[in-house]
Coordinates of C-alpha atoms and ligand atoms in Angstrom, one line a residue:
M40 CA 11.4 10.3 24.0
I41 CA 12.5 7.5 21.8
C42 CA 13.2 4.3 23.7
L43 CA 15.5 1.6 22.2
V44 CA 14.7 -1.9 23.2
L45 CA 18.0 -3.7 23.6
T46 CA 17.9 -7.1 22.0
G47 CA 21.5 -8.3 22.4
S48 CA 22.2 -11.6 24.1
T49 CA 25.2 -10.2 25.9
I50 CA 25.9 -7.1 27.9
E51 CA 28.6 -6.1 25.4
E52 CA 26.3 -6.4 22.4
N53 CA 23.7 -4.2 24.2
V54 CA 26.4 -1.5 24.9
S55 CA 27.2 -1.6 21.2
Q56 CA 23.5 -1.3 20.3
C57 CA 23.3 1.8 22.6
N58 CA 26.4 3.4 20.9
R59 CA 25.2 2.7 17.4
N60 CA 21.8 4.3 18.1
R61 CA 22.9 7.1 20.5
Q62 CA 22.0 9.9 18.2
Y63 CA 18.4 8.7 17.7
I64 CA 17.4 7.8 21.3
D65 CA 16.7 9.2 24.7
I66 CA 16.3 6.1 26.9
V67 CA 16.9 2.3 26.6
E68 CA 15.1 -0.8 27.8
L69 CA 17.4 -3.6 29.0
R70 CA 15.5 -6.9 28.3
I71 CA 17.0 -9.3 30.8
D72 CA 14.9 -12.1 29.3
L73 CA 16.8 -11.8 26.0
L74 CA 20.2 -12.1 27.7
H75 CA 22.1 -15.3 28.0
E76 CA 22.0 -16.8 31.4
S77 CA 25.7 -16.0 31.9
S78 CA 25.1 -12.3 31.2
R79 CA 22.0 -12.0 33.4
V80 CA 24.1 -12.0 36.6
R81 CA 26.1 -8.9 35.4
A82 CA 23.0 -7.0 34.4
A83 CA 23.0 -4.7 37.5
M84 CA 26.2 -3.2 36.1
F85 CA 24.7 -2.2 32.8
P86 CA 23.4 1.3 33.7
E87 CA 26.9 2.4 34.7
M88 CA 28.2 1.3 31.3
V89 CA 26.0 3.6 29.2
D90 CA 25.3 7.3 29.7
I91 CA 21.5 7.1 29.2
P92 CA 18.5 6.3 31.4
V93 CA 17.8 2.5 31.5
I94 CA 14.5 0.7 32.0
L95 CA 14.8 -2.8 33.6
T96 CA 12.4 -5.4 32.1
I97 CA 12.3 -9.2 32.5
R98 CA 9.4 -10.1 30.2
R99 CA 7.7 -13.5 30.7
Q100 CA 6.6 -15.7 27.8
S101 CA 2.9 -15.0 28.3
D102 CA 3.6 -11.3 27.6
G103 CA 5.7 -11.9 24.5
G104 CA 9.0 -12.2 26.3
R105 CA 11.5 -15.1 26.6
Y106 CA 11.8 -15.6 30.3
A107 CA 11.1 -19.3 30.8
G108 CA 11.7 -19.8 34.5
S109 CA 9.1 -19.7 37.3
E110 CA 7.4 -16.4 38.3
R111 CA 9.2 -16.6 41.7
S112 CA 12.6 -16.9 40.1
R113 CA 11.8 -14.0 37.7
L114 CA 10.8 -11.7 40.5
S115 CA 13.8 -12.6 42.6
L116 CA 16.1 -12.0 39.6
M117 CA 14.4 -8.6 39.1
E118 CA 14.9 -7.7 42.8
S119 CA 18.6 -8.5 42.7
V120 CA 19.3 -6.7 39.4
L121 CA 17.6 -3.6 40.9
D122 CA 20.9 -3.2 42.8
G123 CA 21.9 -1.4 39.6
N124 CA 21.3 2.3 38.9
F125 CA 18.1 1.9 36.8
A126 CA 15.8 4.8 36.1
Y127 CA 12.7 2.7 35.7
V128 CA 11.5 -0.9 36.2
D129 CA 8.7 -2.5 34.2
I130 CA 6.5 -4.7 36.5
E131 CA 3.4 -6.3 34.9
D132 CA 0.1 -5.0 36.2
D133 CA -1.0 -8.4 37.7
V134 CA 2.2 -8.7 39.9
K135 CA 1.1 -7.9 43.5
R136 CA 3.3 -6.7 46.3
S137 CA 6.7 -8.1 45.1
G138 CA 10.0 -7.6 46.8
A139 CA 11.1 -6.0 43.5
E140 CA 8.4 -3.4 43.9
Q141 CA 9.4 -2.6 47.4
K142 CA 13.1 -2.3 46.5
A143 CA 12.3 0.0 43.5
R144 CA 10.2 2.3 45.7
S145 CA 12.9 2.5 48.4
K146 CA 15.5 3.3 45.8
G147 CA 13.3 5.9 44.0
I148 CA 13.2 3.9 40.8
R149 CA 10.0 4.7 38.9
I150 CA 7.7 1.7 38.3
I151 CA 6.0 1.2 34.9
R152 CA 2.9 -1.0 35.3
S153 CA 2.5 -2.8 32.0
K154 CA -0.3 -4.7 30.4
H155 CA -0.1 -6.5 27.1
D156 CA -2.8 -7.8 24.8
F157 CA -1.5 -9.6 21.6
N158 CA -4.9 -10.3 20.2
G159 CA -7.0 -7.2 20.5
L160 CA -8.0 -4.3 22.8
P161 CA -9.3 -4.9 26.4
A162 CA -12.8 -3.6 26.8
D163 CA -12.1 -1.1 29.6
I164 CA -8.7 0.4 28.6
Y165 CA -9.4 3.9 29.8
H166 CA -10.5 2.6 33.3
K167 CA -7.4 0.3 33.5
I168 CA -5.0 3.2 32.8
S169 CA -6.6 5.6 35.3
K170 CA -6.6 2.9 38.0
I171 CA -2.9 2.2 37.6
S172 CA -2.0 5.9 37.5
A173 CA -3.9 6.5 40.7
K174 CA -1.2 4.5 42.5
G175 CA 1.5 6.9 41.3
D176 CA 3.0 4.4 38.8
I177 CA 3.3 4.9 35.1
P178 CA 0.6 2.9 33.2
K179 CA 1.8 1.1 30.1
L180 CA -0.7 -0.5 27.8
A181 CA 0.5 -2.4 24.7
V182 CA -2.5 -3.7 22.8
T183 CA -3.2 -5.0 19.3
P184 CA -5.6 -3.0 17.1
N185 CA -7.1 -5.2 14.4
S186 CA -8.9 -2.5 12.4
I187 CA -9.0 1.3 11.9
M188 CA -12.0 1.4 14.4
D189 CA -9.6 -0.1 17.1
L190 CA -7.0 2.5 16.3
I191 CA -9.7 5.2 16.8
T192 CA -10.4 3.7 20.3
L193 CA -6.7 3.9 21.0
F194 CA -6.3 7.5 19.9
R195 CA -9.2 8.5 22.0
V196 CA -7.0 7.8 25.1
R197 CA -5.7 11.3 24.5
T198 CA -9.0 13.0 25.1
E199 CA -10.5 10.5 27.5
L200 CA -7.4 10.5 29.8
Q201 CA -6.1 14.0 29.5
S202 CA -5.6 14.2 33.3
V203 CA -3.2 11.2 33.3
E204 CA 0.0 13.0 32.4
E205 CA 2.4 10.1 32.5
K206 CA 1.4 7.1 30.5
I207 CA 2.5 4.9 27.7
V208 CA -0.1 3.6 25.3
L209 CA 0.8 1.9 22.0
G210 CA -0.8 -0.3 19.4
M211 CA 1.2 -3.3 18.2
G212 CA 1.0 -4.9 14.8
P213 CA 0.5 -3.2 11.4
Y214 CA -2.7 -1.3 12.4
G215 CA -0.9 0.1 15.4
L216 CA 2.0 1.7 13.6
P217 CA 0.5 5.2 13.6
S218 CA 0.1 5.1 17.4
R219 CA 3.9 4.3 17.7
I220 CA 4.9 7.1 15.3
L221 CA 2.3 9.6 16.7
Y222 CA 3.1 8.7 20.3
R223 CA 3.2 12.3 21.3
K224 CA -0.3 12.9 19.9
M225 CA -1.4 9.9 22.0
G226 CA 0.1 11.6 25.1
S227 CA 2.6 8.8 25.6
L228 CA 5.9 9.5 27.4
W229 CA 7.9 7.5 24.8
T230 CA 7.7 5.1 21.9
Y231 CA 9.6 1.8 21.6
C232 CA 12.0 1.0 18.7
S233 CA 14.5 -1.7 18.2
E234 CA 17.2 -2.9 15.7
N235 CA 15.5 -6.4 15.6
P236 CA 11.8 -6.1 16.3
V237 CA 10.8 -8.0 19.5
A238 CA 7.2 -6.8 19.4
P239 CA 5.0 -6.7 16.4
G240 CA 5.3 -3.4 14.5
Q241 CA 8.4 -2.0 16.0
I242 CA 10.5 0.0 13.6
S243 CA 14.2 1.2 14.0
A244 CA 15.1 4.2 16.1
Q245 CA 16.8 5.7 13.0
Q246 CA 13.5 5.6 11.1
M247 CA 11.6 7.0 14.0
K248 CA 14.0 9.9 14.4
E249 CA 15.3 10.6 10.8
L250 CA 12.4 9.5 8.6
Y251 CA 9.5 10.6 10.8
H252 CA 11.0 13.1 13.3
A253 CA 8.5 11.5 15.6
D254 CA 10.0 13.2 18.7
K255 CA 9.3 16.7 17.1
V256 CA 5.6 16.2 16.7
D257 CA 3.6 18.8 18.6
E258 CA 0.1 20.3 18.8
R259 CA 0.7 22.2 15.6
T260 CA 2.1 19.4 13.5
H261 CA 0.0 18.8 10.4
I262 CA -0.6 15.1 9.8
Y263 CA -0.5 13.5 6.3
G264 CA -0.4 9.9 5.3
V265 CA -0.9 7.1 2.8
I266 CA -3.8 4.7 3.0
G267 CA -3.7 1.2 1.5
N268 CA -3.7 -2.5 2.2
P269 CA -0.8 -3.5 2.2
V270 CA 0.9 -0.1 2.7
L271 CA 3.8 -0.4 5.2
H272 CA 6.3 -0.9 2.4
S273 CA 5.3 2.4 0.7
F274 CA 8.1 4.6 -0.6
S275 CA 6.0 7.8 -0.2
P276 CA 7.1 8.7 3.4
R277 CA 10.6 8.9 2.0
I278 CA 9.4 11.5 -0.6
Q279 CA 7.0 13.6 1.5
N280 CA 8.8 13.8 4.9
P281 CA 12.1 15.2 3.7
G282 CA 10.2 17.6 1.5
F283 CA 8.3 19.0 4.5
W284 CA 11.5 19.6 6.4
G285 CA 13.0 21.1 3.3
I286 CA 10.5 23.9 3.4
N287 CA 10.3 24.2 7.2
F288 CA 6.7 22.9 7.3
N289 CA 5.8 21.4 10.6
A290 CA 4.2 18.2 9.2
I291 CA 4.6 14.4 9.3
Y292 CA 3.6 11.8 6.7
L293 CA 3.1 8.2 7.7
P294 CA 1.5 4.9 6.5
F295 CA -2.0 3.9 7.6
L296 CA -3.1 0.3 7.0
V297 CA -6.8 0.7 6.2
D298 CA -9.4 -2.0 6.2
S299 CA -12.3 0.4 5.8
V300 CA -12.2 3.7 4.1
R301 CA -15.4 4.8 5.9
S302 CA -13.6 4.3 9.3
F303 CA -10.5 6.1 8.0
F304 CA -12.5 9.2 7.4
I305 CA -13.6 9.2 11.0
L306 CA -10.0 8.9 12.1
A307 CA -9.0 11.6 9.7
E308 CA -11.5 14.0 11.3
M309 CA -10.4 13.0 14.8
L310 CA -6.7 13.5 14.1
H311 CA -7.3 16.5 11.8
I312 CA -5.5 14.8 9.0
S313 CA -4.7 17.4 6.4
G314 CA -4.4 15.2 3.3
F315 CA -3.4 11.7 2.2
S316 CA -2.3 9.5 -0.6
V317 CA -4.4 6.6 -1.6
T318 CA -3.1 3.3 -2.9
V319 CA -4.4 -0.2 -3.8
P320 CA -7.2 -1.2 -3.0
H321 CA -8.8 2.1 -2.0
K322 CA -8.4 4.3 -5.1
Q323 CA -12.0 3.7 -6.2
T324 CA -13.7 3.1 -2.7
V325 CA -12.5 6.5 -1.6
L326 CA -14.6 8.3 -4.3
P327 CA -18.1 8.4 -2.5
Y328 CA -16.5 10.3 0.4
L329 CA -15.1 13.2 -1.7
G330 CA -17.0 16.5 -1.9
K331 CA -15.1 17.6 -5.0
I332 CA -13.1 15.8 -7.7
T333 CA -10.9 17.0 -10.5
R334 CA -11.7 16.3 -14.2
E335 CA -9.1 13.5 -14.5
V336 CA -10.5 11.7 -11.4
K337 CA -13.9 11.8 -13.1
Q338 CA -12.4 10.4 -16.3
I339 CA -10.1 7.8 -14.8
G340 CA -12.6 6.8 -12.0
S341 CA -9.9 6.6 -9.4
C342 CA -8.2 9.0 -7.0
N343 CA -4.7 8.7 -5.5
T344 CA -4.6 12.1 -3.6
V345 CA -7.0 13.6 -1.1
V346 CA -6.7 17.0 0.5
R347 CA -8.8 18.8 3.0
A348 CA -10.4 21.8 1.4
K349 CA -12.9 24.1 3.1
N350 CA -15.5 21.8 4.7
L351 CA -14.9 19.0 2.2
W352 CA -12.4 16.5 0.9
M353 CA -11.1 17.0 -2.5
G354 CA -9.7 14.2 -4.7
M355 CA -7.1 14.3 -7.4
N356 CA -5.1 11.9 -9.5
T357 CA -1.4 12.7 -9.6
D358 CA -0.5 9.5 -11.5
Y359 CA -2.1 11.2 -14.5
Y360 CA 0.4 14.1 -14.4
G361 CA 3.4 12.1 -13.1
F362 CA 3.0 9.8 -16.1
I363 CA 2.6 12.2 -18.9
E364 CA 5.1 14.9 -17.9
P365 CA 8.2 13.4 -19.7
L366 CA 6.2 12.8 -22.9
V367 CA 4.4 16.0 -23.4
S368 CA 7.1 17.8 -25.5
E369 CA 7.6 14.8 -27.7
I370 CA 3.8 14.3 -28.2
D371 CA 3.5 18.1 -29.0
A372 CA 6.3 17.8 -31.5
K373 CA 4.6 14.8 -33.1
R374 CA 7.6 12.6 -32.4
I375 CA 5.2 10.4 -30.4
Q376 CA 1.9 9.9 -32.2
S377 CA 1.0 6.2 -31.5
A378 CA 1.2 4.1 -28.3
L379 CA 0.7 0.5 -27.3
V380 CA -0.5 0.3 -23.7
I381 CA -0.1 -3.2 -22.0
G382 CA -2.7 -3.7 -19.3
A383 CA -6.2 -2.3 -18.6
G384 CA -6.2 -2.0 -14.8
G385 CA -6.2 1.1 -12.5
A386 CA -2.8 2.4 -13.7
A387 CA -3.6 1.8 -17.3
R388 CA -6.7 4.0 -16.9
A389 CA -4.6 7.0 -15.9
V390 CA -2.1 6.3 -18.7
V391 CA -4.7 5.9 -21.5
W392 CA -6.7 8.9 -20.5
S393 CA -3.6 11.2 -20.3
L394 CA -2.3 10.0 -23.7
R395 CA -5.7 10.5 -25.3
N396 CA -6.2 13.9 -23.7
H397 CA -2.9 14.9 -25.3
G398 CA -3.9 13.6 -28.7
C399 CA -2.0 10.4 -28.9
K400 CA -3.4 7.3 -30.7
V401 CA -3.6 4.4 -28.3
T402 CA -4.0 0.6 -28.7
I403 CA -4.7 -1.3 -25.4
I404 CA -3.8 -5.0 -25.0
N405 CA -4.7 -6.9 -21.9
R406 CA -4.9 -10.5 -20.7
N407 CA -8.6 -10.0 -20.1
T408 CA -9.6 -8.6 -23.5
E409 CA -13.0 -7.6 -22.3
R410 CA -11.4 -5.1 -19.9
A411 CA -9.2 -3.7 -22.7
R412 CA -12.4 -3.3 -24.8
N413 CA -14.2 -1.4 -22.1
L414 CA -11.4 1.0 -21.6
A415 CA -10.9 1.4 -25.3
L416 CA -14.6 2.3 -25.8
E417 CA -14.5 4.8 -23.0
T418 CA -11.4 6.6 -24.4
M419 CA -12.0 6.1 -28.1
S420 CA -8.9 3.9 -28.4
S421 CA -8.3 0.5 -30.1
Y422 CA -7.8 -2.8 -28.3
D423 CA -6.5 -6.3 -28.9
S424 CA -5.5 -9.4 -27.0
L425 CA -2.1 -9.7 -25.2
E426 CA -1.1 -12.4 -27.7
Q427 CA -1.3 -10.0 -30.6
A428 CA 1.4 -7.7 -29.2
S429 CA 3.7 -8.3 -32.2
D430 CA 1.2 -6.7 -34.5
Y431 CA 2.1 -3.3 -32.9
E432 CA 5.9 -3.2 -33.3
H433 CA 5.7 0.0 -35.3
V434 CA 4.3 2.2 -32.5
D435 CA 6.3 5.2 -31.2
L436 CA 5.7 4.4 -27.5
V437 CA 5.2 1.2 -25.5
V438 CA 3.8 1.6 -22.0
Q439 CA 3.8 -1.4 -19.6
T440 CA 1.2 -1.0 -16.9
T441 CA 0.6 -4.5 -15.6
S442 CA 2.2 -5.9 -12.4
V443 CA 4.1 -8.5 -14.5
G444 CA 7.9 -8.3 -13.9
M445 CA 7.5 -6.8 -10.4
V446 CA 9.4 -8.4 -7.5
P447 CA 9.3 -11.3 -6.7
D448 CA 8.1 -12.0 -10.3
S449 CA 11.1 -10.2 -11.7
E450 CA 11.9 -12.9 -14.3
S451 CA 8.6 -12.4 -16.1
D452 CA 8.0 -10.4 -19.3
P453 CA 4.4 -9.5 -20.3
I454 CA 5.3 -9.5 -24.1
P455 CA 8.3 -11.9 -24.4
G456 CA 8.0 -12.2 -28.2
Y457 CA 7.8 -8.5 -28.9
R458 CA 10.7 -7.0 -30.9
F459 CA 11.5 -3.4 -29.9
N460 CA 13.2 -1.0 -32.4
K461 CA 15.6 1.7 -31.5
N462 CA 13.3 4.5 -32.4
Q463 CA 10.8 3.6 -29.7
V464 CA 10.3 5.1 -26.2
V465 CA 9.6 2.3 -23.7
Y466 CA 7.9 3.3 -20.5
E467 CA 7.7 0.8 -17.6
L468 CA 5.4 1.5 -14.6
V469 CA 6.7 -1.2 -12.4
Y470 CA 9.4 0.3 -10.1
R471 CA 10.8 -2.7 -8.3
P472 CA 13.1 -3.7 -9.9
K473 CA 14.1 -0.5 -11.8
Y474 CA 15.2 -2.5 -14.8
T475 CA 12.5 -5.1 -15.4
K476 CA 13.1 -8.0 -17.8
M477 CA 11.1 -6.1 -20.5
L478 CA 13.1 -2.9 -20.0
Q479 CA 16.4 -4.9 -20.3
R480 CA 15.3 -6.2 -23.7
A481 CA 14.3 -2.6 -24.8
L482 CA 17.6 -1.3 -23.6
E483 CA 19.5 -3.9 -25.7
S484 CA 17.4 -2.8 -28.8
G485 CA 18.6 0.8 -28.2
C486 CA 15.2 2.2 -27.1
R487 CA 14.9 5.3 -24.9
L488 CA 13.7 4.1 -21.4
L489 CA 11.4 5.7 -18.9
F490 CA 11.3 4.2 -15.4
G491 CA 8.5 3.5 -13.0
I492 CA 10.5 4.9 -10.1
D493 CA 10.8 8.3 -11.8
M494 CA 7.0 8.4 -12.4
L495 CA 6.5 7.5 -8.7
I496 CA 8.7 10.4 -7.6
R497 CA 7.1 12.8 -10.1
Q498 CA 3.5 11.9 -8.9
G499 CA 4.8 12.3 -5.3
K500 CA 6.1 15.8 -6.1
H501 CA 2.6 16.7 -7.4
Q502 CA 1.1 15.4 -4.2
F503 CA 3.5 17.5 -2.2
E504 CA 2.3 20.6 -4.1
A505 CA -1.3 19.6 -3.4
F506 CA -0.5 19.1 0.3
T507 CA 1.6 22.2 0.9
G508 CA 1.1 24.7 -2.0
Y509 CA 4.9 24.7 -2.5
H510 CA 7.1 23.1 -5.1
Y511 CA 9.2 20.1 -4.0
P512 CA 12.6 21.4 -2.9
K513 CA 14.9 21.0 -5.9
R514 CA 18.0 20.1 -3.9
L515 CA 16.3 17.0 -2.4
E516 CA 15.2 15.5 -5.8
Q517 CA 18.6 14.0 -6.6
S518 CA 18.8 12.1 -3.3
L519 CA 15.3 10.6 -4.0
H520 CA 16.5 9.1 -7.2
L521 CA 19.8 7.9 -5.7
E522 CA 17.9 6.2 -2.8
E523 CA 16.2 3.8 -5.2
D524 CA 19.1 3.1 -7.5
Ligands
NAP702 P1 -4.5 -3.4 -11.3 O1 -5.6 -2.4 -11.3 O2 -4.7 -4.6 -10.4 O3 -4.2 -4.0 -12.8 C1 -3.3 -5.0 -13.0 C2 -3.1 -5.2 -14.5 O4 -2.1 -6.2 -14.6 C3 -4.3 -5.7 -15.2 O5 -4.3 -5.2 -16.6 C4 -4.1 -7.2 -15.2 O6 -4.7 -7.9 -16.3 C5 -2.6 -7.2 -15.4 N1 -2.0 -8.5 -15.0 C6 -1.8 -8.9 -13.7 N2 -1.2 -10.1 -13.7 C7 -1.0 -10.5 -15.0 C8 -0.4 -11.6 -15.6 N3 0.1 -12.6 -14.9 N4 -0.3 -11.6 -16.9 C9 -0.8 -10.6 -17.6 N5 -1.4 -9.5 -17.1 C10 -1.5 -9.4 -15.8 O7 -3.1 -2.8 -10.8 P2 -2.6 -1.3 -11.1 O8 -3.0 -0.4 -10.0 O9 -3.0 -0.9 -12.5 O10 -1.0 -1.4 -11.0 C11 -0.3 -2.1 -12.0 C12 1.2 -1.9 -11.8 O11 1.5 -0.5 -12.0 C13 1.7 -2.3 -10.4 O12 3.0 -2.9 -10.6 C14 1.9 -0.9 -9.8 O13 3.0 -0.9 -8.8 C15 2.3 -0.1 -11.0 N6 2.1 1.4 -10.8 C16 3.2 2.2 -10.8 C17 3.0 3.6 -10.6 C18 4.2 4.5 -10.7 O14 4.1 5.6 -10.3 N7 5.3 4.0 -11.2 C19 1.7 4.1 -10.4 C20 0.6 3.2 -10.4 C21 0.8 1.8 -10.6 P3 -6.2 -8.5 -16.2 O15 -7.1 -7.3 -16.4 O16 -6.2 -9.5 -17.3 O17 -6.3 -9.1 -14.8

């Protein structure tokens, strides 16, 4: 089930939140501690105002809530609100023999016994959960994984506590997100979402349902993902997930914040992850764990796609193909013969190698000239310093591969003095914003533009093929481009 945490300060606002999210949710949690004092007295009426099961919660400040009164007043408020027709009540694990508990039991309202840890994982989580469930209540453990190793401990709940059928276990914060999305793989009854996150790492119910189809995950669902640091902003789930549903493939693709690639491979075995994308800073560190790599990974020295092949992990680089595709026919027709590549980082390596392998002459310019020199030596290209950009105004193609111009630095231009001419093709790898400062200037000069977002989508389509063996559904492509416009 998907549970919406209601964050309104009035009863009416919470009814509206319920109605707005109705199609995505199965249950709601009414957080009395977030209500204005004047609305709290009417809270018992709430379950009658919405046609969905309601959990009653009054979270105290020490557990991340806003209830500021005494413990005695909190429990007495809870007892009186339990006059309402609630399906569940959340009572913290350390609250002993309260009137609220007695009333809930007498009315047949199920008790959720919750425990929160905003700093880490308690040492004995498996024991804690089984102890609570022995009382017949539903254990809820919300903890904070601080690494992939912590996330592994959390996912082990599934095998360690198979006998505890009813439980809710979730990881808060950025490392915990996979445990929220894969709540069914954790064996949790439901996952919590909200319009305005009230706990670290909560996402919206719409995302949970429409982007991830989290409530459809079952034993046969294939898991894919993207690893990086940072990674939660990644556009890739919006490419891969709709593609999977478009070909009726029971699979999910989600972001994993990864501090250690080594630990991630342990998690990947544990969850039987079928493949994953790799982004900064792991494109090189992933290499020692791969049993097989393609020619372009070897040349570029970085891998952005890993798939599970028989008994080994295989690494590819789809940036290479996503980049070169719109240029191949023009290079073959000799309309593009020379290129200026700005930058000598990871993306530039894929760009330069693909241009060179297709027979294009390349000059690399970079802030750090030594780095440009090294890449030029490897690829039999030329190099120069960034300041000399204007010496190369005659080239057929300009490719911008640095992060200059990317939000929030969108007013910057890596080659401000460079004069474009209308015969040039100008290719920008930065994809936020779509029109960088440099591209705006190239557009004014009448150049043909190629956008970073289109390259990102093309490389994502290649990843999709590597993951599934199928072409990306044509009818979905248009909506991908629209989404970013
Ligand atoms: P990277 O390996 O860190 O390389 C960064 C490059 O930017 C280096 O050449 C660096 O020069 C240069 N640079 C950074 N700040 C600069 C500044 N203030 N002035 C001048 N040069 C500067 O990063 P990357 O992986 O290559 O990624 C670079 C960009 O490409 C990012 O914006 C990324 O989002 C984008 N990208 C897009 C796609 C796509 O599909 N559209 C794919 C991959 C990457 P130094 O060597 O002098 O430090």
